[in-house]
Coordinates of C-alpha atoms and ligand atoms in Angstrom, one line a residue:
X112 CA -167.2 -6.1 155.9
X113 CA -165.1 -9.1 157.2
X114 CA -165.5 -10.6 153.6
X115 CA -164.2 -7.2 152.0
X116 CA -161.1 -7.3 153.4
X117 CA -160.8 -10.4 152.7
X118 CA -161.0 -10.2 149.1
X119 CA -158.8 -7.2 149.4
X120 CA -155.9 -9.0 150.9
X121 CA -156.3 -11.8 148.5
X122 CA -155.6 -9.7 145.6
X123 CA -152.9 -7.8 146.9
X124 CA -151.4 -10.8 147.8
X125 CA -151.2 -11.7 144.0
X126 CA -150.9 -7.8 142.9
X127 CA -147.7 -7.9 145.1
X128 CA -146.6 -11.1 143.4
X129 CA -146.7 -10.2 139.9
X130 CA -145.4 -6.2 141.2
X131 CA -142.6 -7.6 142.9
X132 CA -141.4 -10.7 140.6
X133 CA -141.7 -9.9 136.9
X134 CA -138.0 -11.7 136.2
X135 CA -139.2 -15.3 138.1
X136 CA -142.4 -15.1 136.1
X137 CA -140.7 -15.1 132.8
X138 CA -138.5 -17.7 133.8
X139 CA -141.0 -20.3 135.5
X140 CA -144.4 -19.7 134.6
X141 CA -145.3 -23.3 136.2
X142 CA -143.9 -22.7 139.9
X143 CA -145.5 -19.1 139.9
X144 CA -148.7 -20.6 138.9
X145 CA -148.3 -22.9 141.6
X146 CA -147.1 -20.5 144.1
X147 CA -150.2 -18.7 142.9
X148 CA -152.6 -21.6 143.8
X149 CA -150.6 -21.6 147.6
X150 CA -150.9 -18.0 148.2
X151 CA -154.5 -18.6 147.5
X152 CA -154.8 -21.9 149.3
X153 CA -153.8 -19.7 152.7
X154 CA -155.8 -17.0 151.6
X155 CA -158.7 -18.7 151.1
X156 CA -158.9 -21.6 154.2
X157 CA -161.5 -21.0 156.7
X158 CA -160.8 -17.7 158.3
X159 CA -161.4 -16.6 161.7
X160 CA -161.4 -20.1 162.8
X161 CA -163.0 -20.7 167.0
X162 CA -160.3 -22.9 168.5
X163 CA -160.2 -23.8 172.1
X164 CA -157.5 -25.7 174.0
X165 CA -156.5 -26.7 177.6
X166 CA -153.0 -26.2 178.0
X167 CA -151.2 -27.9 180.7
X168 CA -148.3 -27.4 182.7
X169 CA -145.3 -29.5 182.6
X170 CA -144.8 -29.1 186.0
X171 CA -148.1 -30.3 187.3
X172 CA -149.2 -32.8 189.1
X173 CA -145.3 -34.1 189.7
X174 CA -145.0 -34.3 193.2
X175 CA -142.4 -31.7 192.7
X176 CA -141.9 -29.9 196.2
X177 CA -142.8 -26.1 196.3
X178 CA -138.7 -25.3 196.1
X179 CA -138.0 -27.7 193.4
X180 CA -141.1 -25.5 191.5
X181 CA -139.6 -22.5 192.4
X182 CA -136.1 -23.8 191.5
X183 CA -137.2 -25.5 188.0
X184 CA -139.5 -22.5 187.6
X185 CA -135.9 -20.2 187.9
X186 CA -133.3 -22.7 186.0
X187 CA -136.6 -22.5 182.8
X188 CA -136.7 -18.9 183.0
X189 CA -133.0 -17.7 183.0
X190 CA -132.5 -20.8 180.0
X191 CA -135.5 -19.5 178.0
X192 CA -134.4 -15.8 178.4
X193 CA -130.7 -16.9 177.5
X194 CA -132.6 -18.7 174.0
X195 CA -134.9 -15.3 173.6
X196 CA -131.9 -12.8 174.0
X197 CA -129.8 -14.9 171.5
X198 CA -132.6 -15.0 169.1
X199 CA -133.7 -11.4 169.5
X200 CA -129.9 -10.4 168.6
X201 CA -129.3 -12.3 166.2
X202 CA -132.8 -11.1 164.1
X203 CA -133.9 -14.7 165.0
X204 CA -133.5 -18.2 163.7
X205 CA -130.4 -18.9 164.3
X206 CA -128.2 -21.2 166.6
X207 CA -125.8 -19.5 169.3
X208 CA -123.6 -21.5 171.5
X209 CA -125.7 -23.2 174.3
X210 CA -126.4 -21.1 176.9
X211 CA -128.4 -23.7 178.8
X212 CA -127.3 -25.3 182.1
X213 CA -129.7 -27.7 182.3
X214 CA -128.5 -29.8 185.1
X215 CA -131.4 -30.9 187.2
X216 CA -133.0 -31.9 183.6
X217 CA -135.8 -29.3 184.0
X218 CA -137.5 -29.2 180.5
X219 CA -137.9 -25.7 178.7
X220 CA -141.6 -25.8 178.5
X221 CA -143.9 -24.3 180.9
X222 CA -147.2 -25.1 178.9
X223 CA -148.0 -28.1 176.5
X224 CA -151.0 -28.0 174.2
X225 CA -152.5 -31.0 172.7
X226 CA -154.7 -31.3 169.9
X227 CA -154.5 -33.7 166.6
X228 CA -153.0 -33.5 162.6
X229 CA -154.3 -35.9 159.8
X230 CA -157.1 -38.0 158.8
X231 CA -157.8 -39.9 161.1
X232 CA -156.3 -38.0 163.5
X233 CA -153.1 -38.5 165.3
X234 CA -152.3 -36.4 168.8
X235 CA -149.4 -34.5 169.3
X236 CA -148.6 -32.6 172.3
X237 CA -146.3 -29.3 171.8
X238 CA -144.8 -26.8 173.8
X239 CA -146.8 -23.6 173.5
X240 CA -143.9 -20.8 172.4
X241 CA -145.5 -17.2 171.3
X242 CA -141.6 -16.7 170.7
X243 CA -141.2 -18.2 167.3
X244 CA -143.3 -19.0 164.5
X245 CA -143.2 -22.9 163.0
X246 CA -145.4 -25.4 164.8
X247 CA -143.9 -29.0 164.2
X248 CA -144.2 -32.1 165.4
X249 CA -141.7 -35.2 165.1
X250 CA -142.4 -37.6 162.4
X251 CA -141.9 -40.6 160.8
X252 CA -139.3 -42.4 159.6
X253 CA -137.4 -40.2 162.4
X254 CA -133.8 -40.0 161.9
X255 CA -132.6 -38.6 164.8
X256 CA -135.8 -37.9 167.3
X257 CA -135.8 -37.1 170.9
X258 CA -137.8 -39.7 172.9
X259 CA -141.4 -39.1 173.0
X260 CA -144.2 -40.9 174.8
X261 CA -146.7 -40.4 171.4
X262 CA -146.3 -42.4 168.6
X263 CA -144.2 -40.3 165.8
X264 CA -146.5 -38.4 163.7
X265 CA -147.0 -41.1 160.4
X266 CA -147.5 -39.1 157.4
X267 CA -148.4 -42.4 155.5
X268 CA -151.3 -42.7 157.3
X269 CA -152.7 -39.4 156.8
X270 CA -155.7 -39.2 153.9
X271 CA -155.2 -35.5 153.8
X272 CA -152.0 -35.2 154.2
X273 CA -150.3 -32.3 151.2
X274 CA -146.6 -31.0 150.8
X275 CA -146.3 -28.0 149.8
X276 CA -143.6 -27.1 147.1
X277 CA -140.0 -25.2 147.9
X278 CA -141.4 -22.0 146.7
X279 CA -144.9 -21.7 148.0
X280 CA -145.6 -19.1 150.3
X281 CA -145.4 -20.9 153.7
X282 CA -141.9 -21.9 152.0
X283 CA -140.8 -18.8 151.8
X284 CA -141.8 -17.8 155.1
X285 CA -139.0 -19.9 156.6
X286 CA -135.9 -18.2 157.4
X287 CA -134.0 -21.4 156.3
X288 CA -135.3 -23.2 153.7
X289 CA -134.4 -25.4 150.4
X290 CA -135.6 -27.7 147.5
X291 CA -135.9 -30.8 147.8
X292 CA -134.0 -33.4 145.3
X293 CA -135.3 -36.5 144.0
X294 CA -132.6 -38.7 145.3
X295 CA -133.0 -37.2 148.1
X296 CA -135.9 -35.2 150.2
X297 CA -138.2 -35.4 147.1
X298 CA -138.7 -33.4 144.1
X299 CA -139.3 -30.0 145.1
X300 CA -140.6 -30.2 148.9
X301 CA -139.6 -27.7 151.2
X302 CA -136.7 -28.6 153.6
X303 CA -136.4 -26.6 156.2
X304 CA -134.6 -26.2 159.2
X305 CA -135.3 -24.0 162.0
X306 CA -133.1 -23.1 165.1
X307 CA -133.8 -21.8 168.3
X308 CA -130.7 -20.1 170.1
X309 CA -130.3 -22.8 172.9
X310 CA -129.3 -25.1 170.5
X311 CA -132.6 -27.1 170.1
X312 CA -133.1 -27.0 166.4
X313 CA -135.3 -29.4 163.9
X314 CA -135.2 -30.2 160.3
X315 CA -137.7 -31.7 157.9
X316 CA -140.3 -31.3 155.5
X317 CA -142.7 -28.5 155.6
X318 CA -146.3 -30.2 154.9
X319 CA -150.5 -29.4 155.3
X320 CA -152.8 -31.0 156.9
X321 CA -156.2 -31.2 158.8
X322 CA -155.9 -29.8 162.7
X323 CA -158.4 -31.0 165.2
X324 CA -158.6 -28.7 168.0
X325 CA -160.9 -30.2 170.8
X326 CA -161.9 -28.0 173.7
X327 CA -163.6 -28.6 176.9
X328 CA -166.6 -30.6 176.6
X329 CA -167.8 -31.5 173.2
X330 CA -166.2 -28.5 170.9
X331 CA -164.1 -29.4 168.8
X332 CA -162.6 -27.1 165.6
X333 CA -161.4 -29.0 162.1
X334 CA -159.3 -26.9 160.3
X335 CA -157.9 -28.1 156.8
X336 CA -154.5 -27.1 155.2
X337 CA -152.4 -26.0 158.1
X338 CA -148.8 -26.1 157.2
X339 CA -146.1 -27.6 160.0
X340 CA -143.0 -29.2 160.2
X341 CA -142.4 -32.7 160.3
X342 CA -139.2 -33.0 162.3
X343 CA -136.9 -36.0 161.1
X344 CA -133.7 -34.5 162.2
X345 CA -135.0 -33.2 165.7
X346 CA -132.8 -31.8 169.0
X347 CA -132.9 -29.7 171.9
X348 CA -134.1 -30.2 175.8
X349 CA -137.6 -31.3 175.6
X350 CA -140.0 -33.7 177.8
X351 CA -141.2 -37.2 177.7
X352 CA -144.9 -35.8 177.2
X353 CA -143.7 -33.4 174.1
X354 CA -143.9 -34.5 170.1
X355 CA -142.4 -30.5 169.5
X356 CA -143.5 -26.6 169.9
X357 CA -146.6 -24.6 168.6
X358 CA -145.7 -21.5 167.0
X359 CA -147.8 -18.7 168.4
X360 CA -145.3 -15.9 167.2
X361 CA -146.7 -12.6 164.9
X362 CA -145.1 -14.0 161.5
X363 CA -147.0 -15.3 158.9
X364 CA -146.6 -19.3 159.6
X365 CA -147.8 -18.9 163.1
X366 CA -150.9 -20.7 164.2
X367 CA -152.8 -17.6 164.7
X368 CA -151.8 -16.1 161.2
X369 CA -152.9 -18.9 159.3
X370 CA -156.0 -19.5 161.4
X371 CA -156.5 -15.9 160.9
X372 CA -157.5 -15.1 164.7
X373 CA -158.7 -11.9 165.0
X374 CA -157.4 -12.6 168.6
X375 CA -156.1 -15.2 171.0
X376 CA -156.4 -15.3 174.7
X377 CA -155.3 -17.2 177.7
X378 CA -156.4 -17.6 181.2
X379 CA -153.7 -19.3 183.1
X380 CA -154.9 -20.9 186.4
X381 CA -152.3 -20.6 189.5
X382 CA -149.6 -22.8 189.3
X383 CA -149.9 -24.5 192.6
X384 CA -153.3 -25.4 191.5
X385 CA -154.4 -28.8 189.9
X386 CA -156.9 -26.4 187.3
X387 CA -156.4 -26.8 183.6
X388 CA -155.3 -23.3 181.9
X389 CA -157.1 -22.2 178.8
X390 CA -156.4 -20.9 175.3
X391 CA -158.6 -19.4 172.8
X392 CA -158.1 -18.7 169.1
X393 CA -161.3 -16.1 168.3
X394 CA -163.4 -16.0 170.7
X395 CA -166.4 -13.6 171.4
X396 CA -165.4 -10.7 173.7
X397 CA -168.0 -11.5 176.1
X398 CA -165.2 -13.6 178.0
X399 CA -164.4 -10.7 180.0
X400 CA -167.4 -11.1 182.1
X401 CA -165.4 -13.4 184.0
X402 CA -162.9 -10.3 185.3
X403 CA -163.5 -8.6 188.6
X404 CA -161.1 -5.5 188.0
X405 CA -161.1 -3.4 184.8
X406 CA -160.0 -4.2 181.7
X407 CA -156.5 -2.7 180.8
X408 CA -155.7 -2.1 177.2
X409 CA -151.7 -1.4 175.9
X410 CA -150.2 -1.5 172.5
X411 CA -148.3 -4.3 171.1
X412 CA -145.5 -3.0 169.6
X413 CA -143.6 -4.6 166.4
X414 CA -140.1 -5.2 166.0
X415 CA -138.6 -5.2 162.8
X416 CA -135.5 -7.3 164.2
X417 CA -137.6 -9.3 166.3
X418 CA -140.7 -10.4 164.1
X419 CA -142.1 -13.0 166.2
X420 CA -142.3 -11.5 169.6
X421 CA -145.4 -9.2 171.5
X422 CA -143.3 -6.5 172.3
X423 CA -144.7 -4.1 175.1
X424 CA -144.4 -0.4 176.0
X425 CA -143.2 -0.9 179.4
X426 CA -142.7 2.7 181.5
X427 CA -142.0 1.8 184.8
X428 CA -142.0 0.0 188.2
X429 CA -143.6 0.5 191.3
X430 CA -142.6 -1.0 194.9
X431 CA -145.0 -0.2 197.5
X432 CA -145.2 3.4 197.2
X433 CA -142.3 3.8 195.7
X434 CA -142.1 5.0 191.6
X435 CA -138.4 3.7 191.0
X436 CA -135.8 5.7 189.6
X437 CA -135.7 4.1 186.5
X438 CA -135.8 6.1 183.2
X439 CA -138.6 4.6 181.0
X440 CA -135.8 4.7 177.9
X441 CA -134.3 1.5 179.8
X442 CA -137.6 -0.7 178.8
X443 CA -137.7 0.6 175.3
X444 CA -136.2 -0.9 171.9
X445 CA -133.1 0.5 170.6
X446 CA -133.2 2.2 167.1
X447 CA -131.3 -1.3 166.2
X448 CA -134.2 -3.6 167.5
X449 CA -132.1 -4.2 170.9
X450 CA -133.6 -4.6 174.2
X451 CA -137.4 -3.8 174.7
X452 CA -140.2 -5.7 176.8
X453 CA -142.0 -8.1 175.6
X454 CA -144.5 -10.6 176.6
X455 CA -144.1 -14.3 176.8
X456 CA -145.8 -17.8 177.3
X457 CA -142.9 -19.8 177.7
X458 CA -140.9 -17.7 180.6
X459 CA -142.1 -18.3 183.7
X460 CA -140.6 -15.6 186.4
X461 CA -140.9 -12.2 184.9
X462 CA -136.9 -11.4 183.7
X463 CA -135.6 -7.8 184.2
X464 CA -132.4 -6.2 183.4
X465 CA -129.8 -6.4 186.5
X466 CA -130.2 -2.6 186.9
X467 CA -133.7 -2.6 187.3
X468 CA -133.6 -6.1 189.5
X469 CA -131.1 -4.9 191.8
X470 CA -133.7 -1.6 192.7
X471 CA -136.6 -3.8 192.8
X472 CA -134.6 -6.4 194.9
X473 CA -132.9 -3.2 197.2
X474 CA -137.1 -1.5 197.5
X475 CA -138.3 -4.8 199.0
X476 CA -135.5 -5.5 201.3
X477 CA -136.0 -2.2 202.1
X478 CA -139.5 -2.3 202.4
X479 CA -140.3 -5.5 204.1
X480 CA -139.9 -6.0 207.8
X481 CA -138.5 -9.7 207.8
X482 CA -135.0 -10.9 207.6
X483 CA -133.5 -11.7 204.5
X484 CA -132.7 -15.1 204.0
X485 CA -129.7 -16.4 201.6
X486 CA -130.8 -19.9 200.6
X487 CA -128.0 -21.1 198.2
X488 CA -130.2 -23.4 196.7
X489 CA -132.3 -20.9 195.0
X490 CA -129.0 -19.6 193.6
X491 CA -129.3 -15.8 194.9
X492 CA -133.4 -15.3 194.9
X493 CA -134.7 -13.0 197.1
X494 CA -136.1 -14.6 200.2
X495 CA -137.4 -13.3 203.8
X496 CA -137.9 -15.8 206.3
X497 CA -141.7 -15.7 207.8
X498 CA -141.6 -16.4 211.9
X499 CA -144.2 -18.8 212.5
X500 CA -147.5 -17.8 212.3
X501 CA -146.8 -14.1 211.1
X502 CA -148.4 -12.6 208.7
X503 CA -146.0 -10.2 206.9
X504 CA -147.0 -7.3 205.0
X505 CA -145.5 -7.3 201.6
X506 CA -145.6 -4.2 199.3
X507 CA -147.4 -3.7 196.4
X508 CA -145.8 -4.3 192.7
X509 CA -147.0 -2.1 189.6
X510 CA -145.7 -2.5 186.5
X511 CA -146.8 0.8 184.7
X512 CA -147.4 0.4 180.8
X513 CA -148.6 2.9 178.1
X514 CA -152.2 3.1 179.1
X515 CA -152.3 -0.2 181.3
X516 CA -151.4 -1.0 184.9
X517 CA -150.6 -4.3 186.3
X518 CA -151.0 -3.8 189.4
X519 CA -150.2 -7.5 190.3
X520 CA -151.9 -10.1 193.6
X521 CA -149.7 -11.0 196.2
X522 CA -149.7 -14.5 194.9
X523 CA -148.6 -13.2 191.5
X524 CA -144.9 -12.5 192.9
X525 CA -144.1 -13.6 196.1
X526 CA -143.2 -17.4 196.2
X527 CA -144.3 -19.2 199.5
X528 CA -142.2 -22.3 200.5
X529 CA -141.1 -24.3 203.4
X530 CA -137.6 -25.7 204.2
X531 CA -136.1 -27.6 207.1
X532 CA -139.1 -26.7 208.9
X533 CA -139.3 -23.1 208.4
X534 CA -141.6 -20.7 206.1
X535 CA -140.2 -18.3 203.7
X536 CA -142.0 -16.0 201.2
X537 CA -139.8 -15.2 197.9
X538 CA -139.9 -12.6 195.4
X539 CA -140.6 -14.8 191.7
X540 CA -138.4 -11.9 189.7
X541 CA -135.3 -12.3 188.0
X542 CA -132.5 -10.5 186.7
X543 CA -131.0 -11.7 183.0
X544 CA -127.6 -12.7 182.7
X545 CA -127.2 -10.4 179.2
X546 CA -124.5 -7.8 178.6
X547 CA -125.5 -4.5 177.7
X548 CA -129.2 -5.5 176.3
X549 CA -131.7 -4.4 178.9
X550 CA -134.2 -6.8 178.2
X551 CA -137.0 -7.4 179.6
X552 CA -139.5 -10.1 179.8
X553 CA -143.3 -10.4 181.4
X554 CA -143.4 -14.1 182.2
X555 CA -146.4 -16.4 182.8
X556 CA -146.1 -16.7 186.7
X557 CA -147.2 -12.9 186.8
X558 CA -149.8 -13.7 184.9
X559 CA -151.7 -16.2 186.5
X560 CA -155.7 -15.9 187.4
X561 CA -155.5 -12.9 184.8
X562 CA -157.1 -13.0 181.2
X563 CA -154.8 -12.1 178.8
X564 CA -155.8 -11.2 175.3
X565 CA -153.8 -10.3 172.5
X566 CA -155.8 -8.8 169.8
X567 CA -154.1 -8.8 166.7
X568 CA -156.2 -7.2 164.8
X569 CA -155.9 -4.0 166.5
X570 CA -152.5 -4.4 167.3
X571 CA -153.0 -4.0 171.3
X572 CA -152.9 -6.4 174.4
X573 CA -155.7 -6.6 177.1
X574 CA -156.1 -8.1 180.5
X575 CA -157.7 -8.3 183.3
X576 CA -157.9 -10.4 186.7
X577 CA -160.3 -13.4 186.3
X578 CA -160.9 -16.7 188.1
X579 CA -159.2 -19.4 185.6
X580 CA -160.1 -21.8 186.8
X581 CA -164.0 -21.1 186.3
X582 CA -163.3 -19.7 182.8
Ligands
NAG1224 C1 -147.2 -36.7 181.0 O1 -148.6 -36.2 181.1 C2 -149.4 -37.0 181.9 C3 -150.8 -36.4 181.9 O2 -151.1 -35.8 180.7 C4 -148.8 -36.9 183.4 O3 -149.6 -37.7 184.2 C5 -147.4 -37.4 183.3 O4 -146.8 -37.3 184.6 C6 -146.6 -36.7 182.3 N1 -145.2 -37.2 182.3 C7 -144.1 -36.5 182.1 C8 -142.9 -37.3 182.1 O5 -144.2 -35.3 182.0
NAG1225 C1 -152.0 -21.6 196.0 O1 -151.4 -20.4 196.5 C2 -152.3 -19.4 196.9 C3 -151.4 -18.2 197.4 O2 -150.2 -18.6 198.0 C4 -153.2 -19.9 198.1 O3 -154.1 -18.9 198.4 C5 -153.9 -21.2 197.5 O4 -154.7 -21.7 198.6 C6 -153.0 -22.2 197.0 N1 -153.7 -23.3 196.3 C7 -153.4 -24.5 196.5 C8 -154.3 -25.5 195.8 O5 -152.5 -24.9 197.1
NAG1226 C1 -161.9 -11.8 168.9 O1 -162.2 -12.1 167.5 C2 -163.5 -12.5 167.2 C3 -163.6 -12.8 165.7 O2 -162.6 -13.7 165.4 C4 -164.5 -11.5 167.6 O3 -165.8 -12.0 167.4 C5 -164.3 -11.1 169.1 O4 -165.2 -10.1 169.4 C6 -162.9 -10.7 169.3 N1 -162.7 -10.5 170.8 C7 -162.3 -9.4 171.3 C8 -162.3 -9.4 172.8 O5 -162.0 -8.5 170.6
NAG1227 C1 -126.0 -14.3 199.4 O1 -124.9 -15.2 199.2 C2 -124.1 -14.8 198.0 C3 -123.0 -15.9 197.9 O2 -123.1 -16.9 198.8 C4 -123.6 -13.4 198.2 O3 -122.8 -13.1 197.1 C5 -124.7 -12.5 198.4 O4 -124.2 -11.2 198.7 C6 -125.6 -12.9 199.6 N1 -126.7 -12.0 199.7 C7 -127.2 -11.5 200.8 C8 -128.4 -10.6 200.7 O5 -126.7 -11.8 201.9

């Protein structure tokens, strides 16, 4: 059955070539024969590979106080949504002004995965971003690299190291790319360059090579002919421990497309914790066994304008026992691809539009019996301060989706931190800084100790609560 479709997509793959490019056929017989042999070479790598990886937070393990998490946790969130509202505007891949006020130097990434390219192979450590699409890595000889505490990825030493052309498929799935010269990037190799809106942006040579995923324990997953970028020209905010960013996005140069995932899942483990968070690419649906609630099941939504992203079909908020007067159009796309909800690995504190913050921020001052406290340091959050030895009642938080309710812990949006000596409990929301797009954005910190799987085949995301930490 698998093996059917299979087939089936392979040919219309080369149906759709000859359909759609009868003119560049006539003219270069040679580069659509060897487009041909790429299309195949993707369509034909081992599908449905098993790939398991720890992630790990940047943040861990520090000795960062719980306000400076909460405070780097806020400056990432409001920076990343500033970078995913400028690249959802703007169709994606492209460079906007910086939005980014990075002062206390908090890097963008909120989870790193490691695994290894080439033969033998040589680690790199990424930032894991379901937001875009390209996994690259910085690579020798590097023009203009960031500092990194891995050796730059050396394609010289790589026995299976292949580039493919300017107009093989991969290519082509760049939004910016170009032929290579001979006096200059070489004959015919793809030269890309690929933005993200807070300025970060790399460019290099698209090339494939052999990806060794190793899990937990002894598993470890080989996979030939992955494309990925090797970054010579290379920019942005990133971290000592990063080499680059792992595309995890819905287009067709993502890690799960050309692994050709059925699914992917992660379980992230609470962030105060010293657990390792896990990722799966394909793995058997048993893992569910782990949950103690029931599974909740809503559809992933596509946007034309937006490619990349896990859009959601958010309806609504509840605080306590109060359904907020929201109307569910204010989650929703525009007809233009504007706005919308979507899902995200690298956004920490769930982002909502400053409408629908300032209700959920007025219900829970409402709501909970403490005073409010202003700390200026957590520029404008939502704090109570806890008397000692109270335990305050906080309400519940719902977010309602089509078909799924996340009806979230405690610990999965109230913030618990000490200052000068006394406790305070915060609410881990925030409002986006954007205009008139109501966007919204579920972030990881609401999704800790849940199971999270996006199944790709069937268009539709699942989760349910599970112990991470014992996945
Ligand atoms: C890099 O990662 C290691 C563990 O993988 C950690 O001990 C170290 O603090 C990290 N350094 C930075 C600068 O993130
Ligand atoms: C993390 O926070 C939760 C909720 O605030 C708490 O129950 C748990 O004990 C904390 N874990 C650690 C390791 O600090
Ligand atoms: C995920 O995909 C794999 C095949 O790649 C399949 O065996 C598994 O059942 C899927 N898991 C779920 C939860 O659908
Ligand atoms: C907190 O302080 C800011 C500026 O200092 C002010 O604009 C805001 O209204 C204050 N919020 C509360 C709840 O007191």
């Amino acid at each position: 059955m698998y093996k059917y479709t299979k087939a089936n997509t392979h040919s219309t793959r080369i149906l759709l070539l000859h359909a759609h490019q009868p003119t560049y056929i006539k003219m270069q017989k040679l580069a659509v024969l060897l487009a041909l042999l790429a299309a195949t070479a993707i369509a034909c790598s081992d599908a449905g590979a098993a790939v398991r990886m720890q992630l790990t937070r940047t943040d861990a393990g520090r000795g960062f106080t719980r306000r400076e998490l909460l405070r780097r946790m806020a400056l990432r969130s409001k920076a990343r949504a500033a970078r995913l509202l400028s690249r959802a505007a703007n169709g994606g891949g492209t460079v906007s002004p910086a939005q980014l006020d990075d002062d206390d130097g908090a890097p963008d990434a909120e989870y790193l995965v490691r695994f290894a390219v080439g033969t033998p192979p040589q680690p790199v450590q990424l930032e894991l971003d379901t937001g875009s699409d390209l996994t690259w890595t910085q690579c020798e000889p590097c023009a203009a690299c960031f500092d990194q505490a891995l050796p730059y990825f050396n394609t010289a030493l790589s026995s299976t190291l292949a580039v493919p052309p300017c107009f093989s498929s991969e290519c082509q799935a760049l939004p910016l790319s170009s032929c290579g010269t001979q006096n200059g990037w070489g004959d015919f190799t793809c030269v890309y360059t690929y933005s993200y809106a807070d300025n970060c942006v790399t460019t290099g040579i698209l090339h494939r090579d052999t990806f060794t995923f190793a899990g937990a324990a002894a598993e470890r997953s080989v996979v030939p002919g992955l494309a990925f970028g090797c970054g010579v020209f290379n920019s942005g905010s990133f971290d000592l421990n990063e080499t680059g960013i792992a595309g995890f996005g819905r287009g067709p140069l993502s890690l799960p497309s050309q692994l050709k995932v059925a699914n992917f899942s992660y379980c992230l483990a609470a962030i105060n914790g010293s657990a390792a968070s896990h990722f799966l690419l394909g793995l058997p649906a048993n893992l569910y066994g782990s949950g103690r609630g029931t599974v909740q099941t809503t559809p992933l939504i596509q946007n034309p304008q937006a490619p990349s992203f896990y859009y959601l079909s958010l309806k609504g908020i509840t605080v306590g026992s109060t359904k907020l007067p929201i109307p569910e159009s204010t989650f929703a796309l525009t007809n233009d691809g504007m706005g919308g909800t979507f899902i995200d690995s690298g956004t920490s504190m769930t982002m909502l539009p400053k409408d629908v913050y300032k209700l959920v921020h007025d219900a829970f001052v409402a709501q909970v019996k403490l005073p409010v406290q202003n700390l200026t340091a957590m520029s404008g959050h939502l704090c109570f301060s806890v008397p000692p030895m109270a335990k305050p009642t906080i309400p519940k938080l719902v977010f309602h989706f089509e078909g799924a309710t996340l009806d979230l812990p405690q610990e999965n949006y109230m913030f618990e931190m000490e200052e000068a000596g006394s406790s305070f409990t915060c609410l881990a929301l925030d409002a986006t800084d954007a205009g008139e797009d109501a966007l919204t954005i579920i972030g990881n910190y609401q999704q800790q100790n849940m199971h999270v799987l996006y199944d790709l085949a069937n268009n539709k995301l699942s989760f349910v609560s599970a112990q991470c930490d014992k996945v």
